Amino acid sequence: MAVHPYSPAGLDLPGYVPQRLSQLEIVGPYLGTSLFVLLAVWLLSGRCSRLSKVDRLLMCWWAFTGLTHLVVEGSFVFTPDFFSKENPSYFDESMKEYSKGDSRYVARDTATVTVEAITVLLEGPGSLLAFYAIASRKSYSHILQFTVCLGQLYGCIVYFATAYLDGFNFWASPFYFWAYFVGANSSWVVIPLLIARRSWKKICAAIHQTEKLSLTFCWR
């Protein structure tokens, strides 16, 4: 059996097949594709004059995060043998690379798989629905965005908390800890917090306005 690069060194990975793609060959296409999605959404949304710049930025985020949940994380959830495949796909290789920052992925840790499955099945479609809701100016847009953001934040809390409780020793080196475990996940903490705060204010303002109108009609 090939020696794996993950931590802890004694991690048992039956049938492990060494990674074939380099870090650059994995991270490069991911960043390039992500930038393409963001740019395409930004340019296409610019054709609609009724959308503000904030709306367009939110659409970029929801398209990016939705596709990430469904495609990248979905490949992890539904490919339990990704680390032992003789002919691995790009996504199999990407999960091998990411596991250097969190070996719970390659080890198929139960809590990690569960959180990712919920993310794929609920937050992935929810993110794309939020994209549609903003573009179509649906009345449920802010409620949906707030709900999906709470789901993402809850997933991050469970993700980091279980890592701490299980020993906090799942990265191959400090570089992978900061680049993958912290850096790659920080966007799903900071951005959902900002969006949830904005949507909360919008919801409260709408309810307050409705209550004012109700009081006005009551006094007539």
Tab-separated table of C-alpha atoms in Angstrom:
chain	number	residue	atom	x	y	z
A	1	MET	CA	0.000	0.000	0.000
A	2	ALA	CA	1.318	3.470	-0.916
A	3	VAL	CA	2.333	5.808	1.906
A	4	HIS	CA	-0.081	8.718	2.215
A	5	PRO	CA	0.824	12.361	3.043
A	6	TYR	CA	-1.954	12.943	5.576
A	7	SER	CA	-2.046	13.536	9.296
A	8	PRO	CA	-2.026	11.569	11.508
A	9	ALA	CA	0.598	9.385	9.844
A	10	GLY	CA	-1.069	6.238	11.155
A	11	LEU	CA	-4.318	6.950	9.329
A	12	ASP	CA	-5.504	3.735	7.673
A	13	LEU	CA	-6.467	4.227	4.010
A	14	PRO	CA	-6.901	0.793	2.369
A	15	GLY	CA	-6.076	0.867	-1.338
A	16	TYR	CA	-4.820	4.462	-1.290
A	17	VAL	CA	-3.658	5.654	-4.728
A	18	PRO	CA	-1.149	8.550	-4.657
A	19	GLN	CA	-2.231	11.923	-6.009
A	20	ARG	CA	-1.334	12.404	-9.655
A	21	LEU	CA	-2.128	16.079	-10.218
A	22	SER	CA	0.028	18.790	-8.677
A	23	GLN	CA	-1.339	21.485	-6.412
A	24	LEU	CA	-1.132	24.000	-9.264
A	25	GLU	CA	-2.994	21.650	-11.622
A	26	ILE	CA	-5.804	21.401	-9.067
A	27	VAL	CA	-6.037	24.896	-7.599
A	28	GLY	CA	-5.439	26.678	-10.926
A	29	PRO	CA	-8.513	25.315	-12.771
A	30	TYR	CA	-10.685	25.772	-9.685
A	31	LEU	CA	-9.738	29.437	-9.313
A	32	GLY	CA	-10.031	29.990	-13.066
A	33	THR	CA	-13.485	28.423	-13.247
A	34	SER	CA	-14.620	30.351	-10.177
A	35	LEU	CA	-13.480	33.645	-11.670
A	36	PHE	CA	-15.238	32.775	-14.932
A	37	VAL	CA	-18.527	32.125	-13.102
A	38	LEU	CA	-18.225	35.354	-11.106
A	39	LEU	CA	-17.380	37.419	-14.182
A	40	ALA	CA	-20.134	35.848	-16.292
A	41	VAL	CA	-22.799	36.484	-13.641
A	42	TRP	CA	-21.575	40.045	-13.095
A	43	LEU	CA	-21.659	40.886	-16.805
A	44	LEU	CA	-24.984	39.191	-17.538
A	45	SER	CA	-26.686	40.734	-14.498
A	46	GLY	CA	-25.484	44.134	-15.663
A	47	ARG	CA	-27.959	43.946	-18.531
A	48	CYS	CA	-30.821	44.289	-16.050
A	49	SER	CA	-31.093	47.935	-15.020
A	50	ARG	CA	-33.386	47.216	-12.074
A	51	LEU	CA	-30.661	45.272	-10.257
A	52	SER	CA	-28.386	47.275	-7.969
A	53	LYS	CA	-24.660	46.596	-7.685
A	54	VAL	CA	-25.261	44.928	-4.333
A	55	ASP	CA	-27.843	42.627	-5.932
A	56	ARG	CA	-25.399	41.732	-8.670
A	57	LEU	CA	-22.636	40.986	-6.160
A	58	LEU	CA	-25.031	38.796	-4.204
A	59	MET	CA	-25.945	36.941	-7.387
A	60	CYS	CA	-22.246	36.317	-8.025
A	61	TRP	CA	-21.851	34.880	-4.534
A	62	TRP	CA	-24.933	32.668	-4.674
A	63	ALA	CA	-23.996	31.279	-8.089
A	64	PHE	CA	-20.440	30.554	-6.933
A	65	THR	CA	-21.358	29.000	-3.600
A	66	GLY	CA	-24.263	27.023	-5.065
A	67	LEU	CA	-22.101	25.439	-7.759
A	68	THR	CA	-19.319	24.779	-5.245
A	69	HIS	CA	-21.724	22.989	-2.911
A	70	LEU	CA	-23.305	20.911	-5.656
A	71	VAL	CA	-20.325	20.093	-7.855
A	72	VAL	CA	-17.216	20.062	-5.649
A	73	GLU	CA	-18.717	18.989	-2.339
A	74	GLY	CA	-21.256	16.794	-4.112
A	75	SER	CA	-18.448	14.800	-5.731
A	76	PHE	CA	-17.003	14.159	-2.255
A	77	VAL	CA	-20.303	13.046	-0.741
A	78	PHE	CA	-21.206	10.656	-3.557
A	79	THR	CA	-17.712	9.250	-4.201
A	80	PRO	CA	-16.642	7.480	-1.001
A	81	ASP	CA	-13.755	5.667	-2.720
A	82	PHE	CA	-12.175	8.762	-4.278
A	83	PHE	CA	-8.796	8.116	-2.617
A	84	SER	CA	-8.465	4.566	-3.990
A	85	LYS	CA	-9.617	4.960	-7.591
A	86	GLU	CA	-7.107	3.814	-10.195
A	87	ASN	CA	-8.435	6.338	-12.730
A	88	PRO	CA	-9.368	9.336	-10.581
A	89	SER	CA	-11.265	12.333	-11.890
A	90	TYR	CA	-10.245	15.941	-11.332
A	91	PHE	CA	-12.649	16.103	-8.376
A	92	ASP	CA	-11.157	12.951	-6.817
A	93	GLU	CA	-7.726	14.548	-7.055
A	94	SER	CA	-9.001	17.840	-5.651
A	95	MET	CA	-10.341	16.070	-2.557
A	96	LYS	CA	-7.001	14.325	-2.064
A	97	GLU	CA	-5.345	17.722	-2.185
A	98	TYR	CA	-7.833	19.363	0.186
A	99	SER	CA	-7.468	16.448	2.617
A	100	LYS	CA	-3.922	17.640	3.285
A	101	GLY	CA	-5.615	20.462	5.173
A	102	ASP	CA	-8.252	18.232	6.768
A	103	SER	CA	-7.687	14.478	6.643
A	104	ARG	CA	-11.208	13.825	7.924
A	105	TYR	CA	-12.266	14.035	4.270
A	106	VAL	CA	-10.030	11.237	3.053
A	107	ALA	CA	-10.845	9.254	6.214
A	108	ARG	CA	-14.596	9.669	5.523
A	109	ASP	CA	-15.246	10.976	9.035
A	110	THR	CA	-18.938	10.488	9.844
A	111	ALA	CA	-19.582	14.026	11.109
A	112	THR	CA	-17.799	15.585	8.131
A	113	VAL	CA	-19.686	13.475	5.586
A	114	THR	CA	-22.995	14.295	7.305
A	115	VAL	CA	-22.374	18.051	7.300
A	116	GLU	CA	-21.296	17.934	3.661
A	117	ALA	CA	-24.344	15.860	2.670
A	118	ILE	CA	-26.688	18.405	4.266
A	119	THR	CA	-24.783	21.177	2.506
A	120	VAL	CA	-25.082	19.472	-0.873
A	121	LEU	CA	-28.745	18.508	-0.581
A	122	LEU	CA	-30.107	21.686	1.033
A	123	GLU	CA	-27.710	24.613	0.787
A	124	GLY	CA	-26.618	23.907	-2.780
A	125	PRO	CA	-30.121	24.123	-4.283
A	126	GLY	CA	-31.012	26.857	-1.784
A	127	SER	CA	-28.104	28.984	-2.999
A	128	LEU	CA	-29.145	28.676	-6.640
A	129	LEU	CA	-32.741	29.447	-5.670
A	130	ALA	CA	-31.464	32.588	-3.893
A	131	PHE	CA	-29.686	33.540	-7.115
A	132	TYR	CA	-32.967	33.178	-8.999
A	133	ALA	CA	-34.943	35.009	-6.309
A	134	ILE	CA	-32.678	38.060	-6.497
A	135	ALA	CA	-32.716	38.099	-10.290
A	136	SER	CA	-36.525	37.808	-10.340
A	137	ARG	CA	-37.014	40.114	-7.344
A	138	LYS	CA	-39.109	37.528	-5.513
A	139	SER	CA	-40.753	38.494	-2.224
A	140	TYR	CA	-39.117	35.563	-0.423
A	141	SER	CA	-35.593	36.573	-1.438
A	142	HIS	CA	-34.382	37.868	1.938
A	143	ILE	CA	-36.041	35.141	3.983
A	144	LEU	CA	-34.392	32.537	1.746
A	145	GLN	CA	-30.980	34.216	1.869
A	146	PHE	CA	-31.163	34.522	5.647
A	147	THR	CA	-32.115	30.845	5.993
A	148	VAL	CA	-29.356	29.551	3.704
A	149	CYS	CA	-26.798	31.758	5.464
A	150	LEU	CA	-27.809	30.304	8.825
A	151	GLY	CA	-27.351	26.822	7.372
A	152	GLN	CA	-23.885	27.691	6.094
A	153	LEU	CA	-22.876	29.228	9.412
A	154	TYR	CA	-24.216	26.243	11.334
A	155	GLY	CA	-22.233	23.914	9.070
A	156	CYS	CA	-19.054	25.923	9.676
A	157	ILE	CA	-19.573	25.882	13.445
A	158	VAL	CA	-20.016	22.103	13.452
A	159	TYR	CA	-17.048	21.709	11.084
A	160	PHE	CA	-14.620	23.697	13.240
A	161	ALA	CA	-16.015	22.527	16.585
A	162	THR	CA	-15.731	18.834	15.733
A	163	ALA	CA	-12.177	19.373	14.481
A	164	TYR	CA	-11.267	20.909	17.820
A	165	LEU	CA	-13.033	18.229	19.867
A	166	ASP	CA	-11.431	15.423	17.835
A	167	GLY	CA	-7.890	16.610	18.481
A	168	PHE	CA	-7.202	19.429	16.037
A	169	ASN	CA	-4.469	17.474	14.230
A	170	PHE	CA	-5.797	16.868	10.741
A	171	TRP	CA	-3.426	18.924	8.567
A	172	ALA	CA	-0.171	17.854	6.979
A	173	SER	CA	1.625	21.135	7.775
A	174	PRO	CA	0.925	24.705	8.990
A	175	PHE	CA	0.691	25.804	5.347
A	176	TYR	CA	-2.250	23.484	4.687
A	177	PHE	CA	-3.853	24.506	7.968
A	178	TRP	CA	-3.905	28.193	7.030
A	179	ALA	CA	-4.443	27.788	3.284
A	180	TYR	CA	-7.100	25.065	3.279
A	181	PHE	CA	-8.589	24.521	6.726
A	182	VAL	CA	-8.809	28.234	7.583
A	183	GLY	CA	-8.434	30.124	4.298
A	184	ALA	CA	-10.650	28.011	2.062
A	185	ASN	CA	-13.468	28.040	4.619
A	186	SER	CA	-13.297	31.630	5.855
A	187	SER	CA	-15.490	32.929	3.016
A	188	TRP	CA	-18.346	30.736	4.277
A	189	VAL	CA	-18.127	32.434	7.653
A	190	VAL	CA	-17.580	36.095	6.765
A	191	ILE	CA	-19.857	36.436	3.716
A	192	PRO	CA	-22.902	34.593	5.159
A	193	LEU	CA	-22.607	36.750	8.302
A	194	LEU	CA	-22.733	39.921	6.201
A	195	ILE	CA	-25.606	38.678	4.023
A	196	ALA	CA	-27.609	37.425	7.024
A	197	ARG	CA	-27.202	40.799	8.738
A	198	ARG	CA	-28.377	42.641	5.618
A	199	SER	CA	-31.351	40.345	5.058
A	200	TRP	CA	-32.332	40.579	8.735
A	201	LYS	CA	-32.462	44.351	8.473
A	202	LYS	CA	-34.502	44.175	5.259
A	203	ILE	CA	-36.993	41.736	6.824
A	204	CYS	CA	-37.349	43.849	9.974
A	205	ALA	CA	-37.844	47.010	7.912
A	206	ALA	CA	-40.549	45.335	5.821
A	207	ILE	CA	-42.384	44.075	8.909
A	208	HIS	CA	-42.116	47.485	10.560
A	209	GLN	CA	-43.558	49.167	7.466
A	210	THR	CA	-46.426	46.666	7.359
A	211	GLU	CA	-47.208	47.295	11.034
A	212	LYS	CA	-47.228	51.061	10.437
A	213	LEU	CA	-49.672	50.639	7.562
A	214	SER	CA	-51.888	48.387	9.686
A	215	LEU	CA	-51.985	50.947	12.496
A	216	THR	CA	-52.810	53.694	10.011
A	217	PHE	CA	-55.822	51.787	8.662
A	218	CYS	CA	-56.955	50.894	12.198
A	219	TRP	CA	-57.146	54.554	13.178
A	220	ARG	CA	-59.191	55.494	10.144
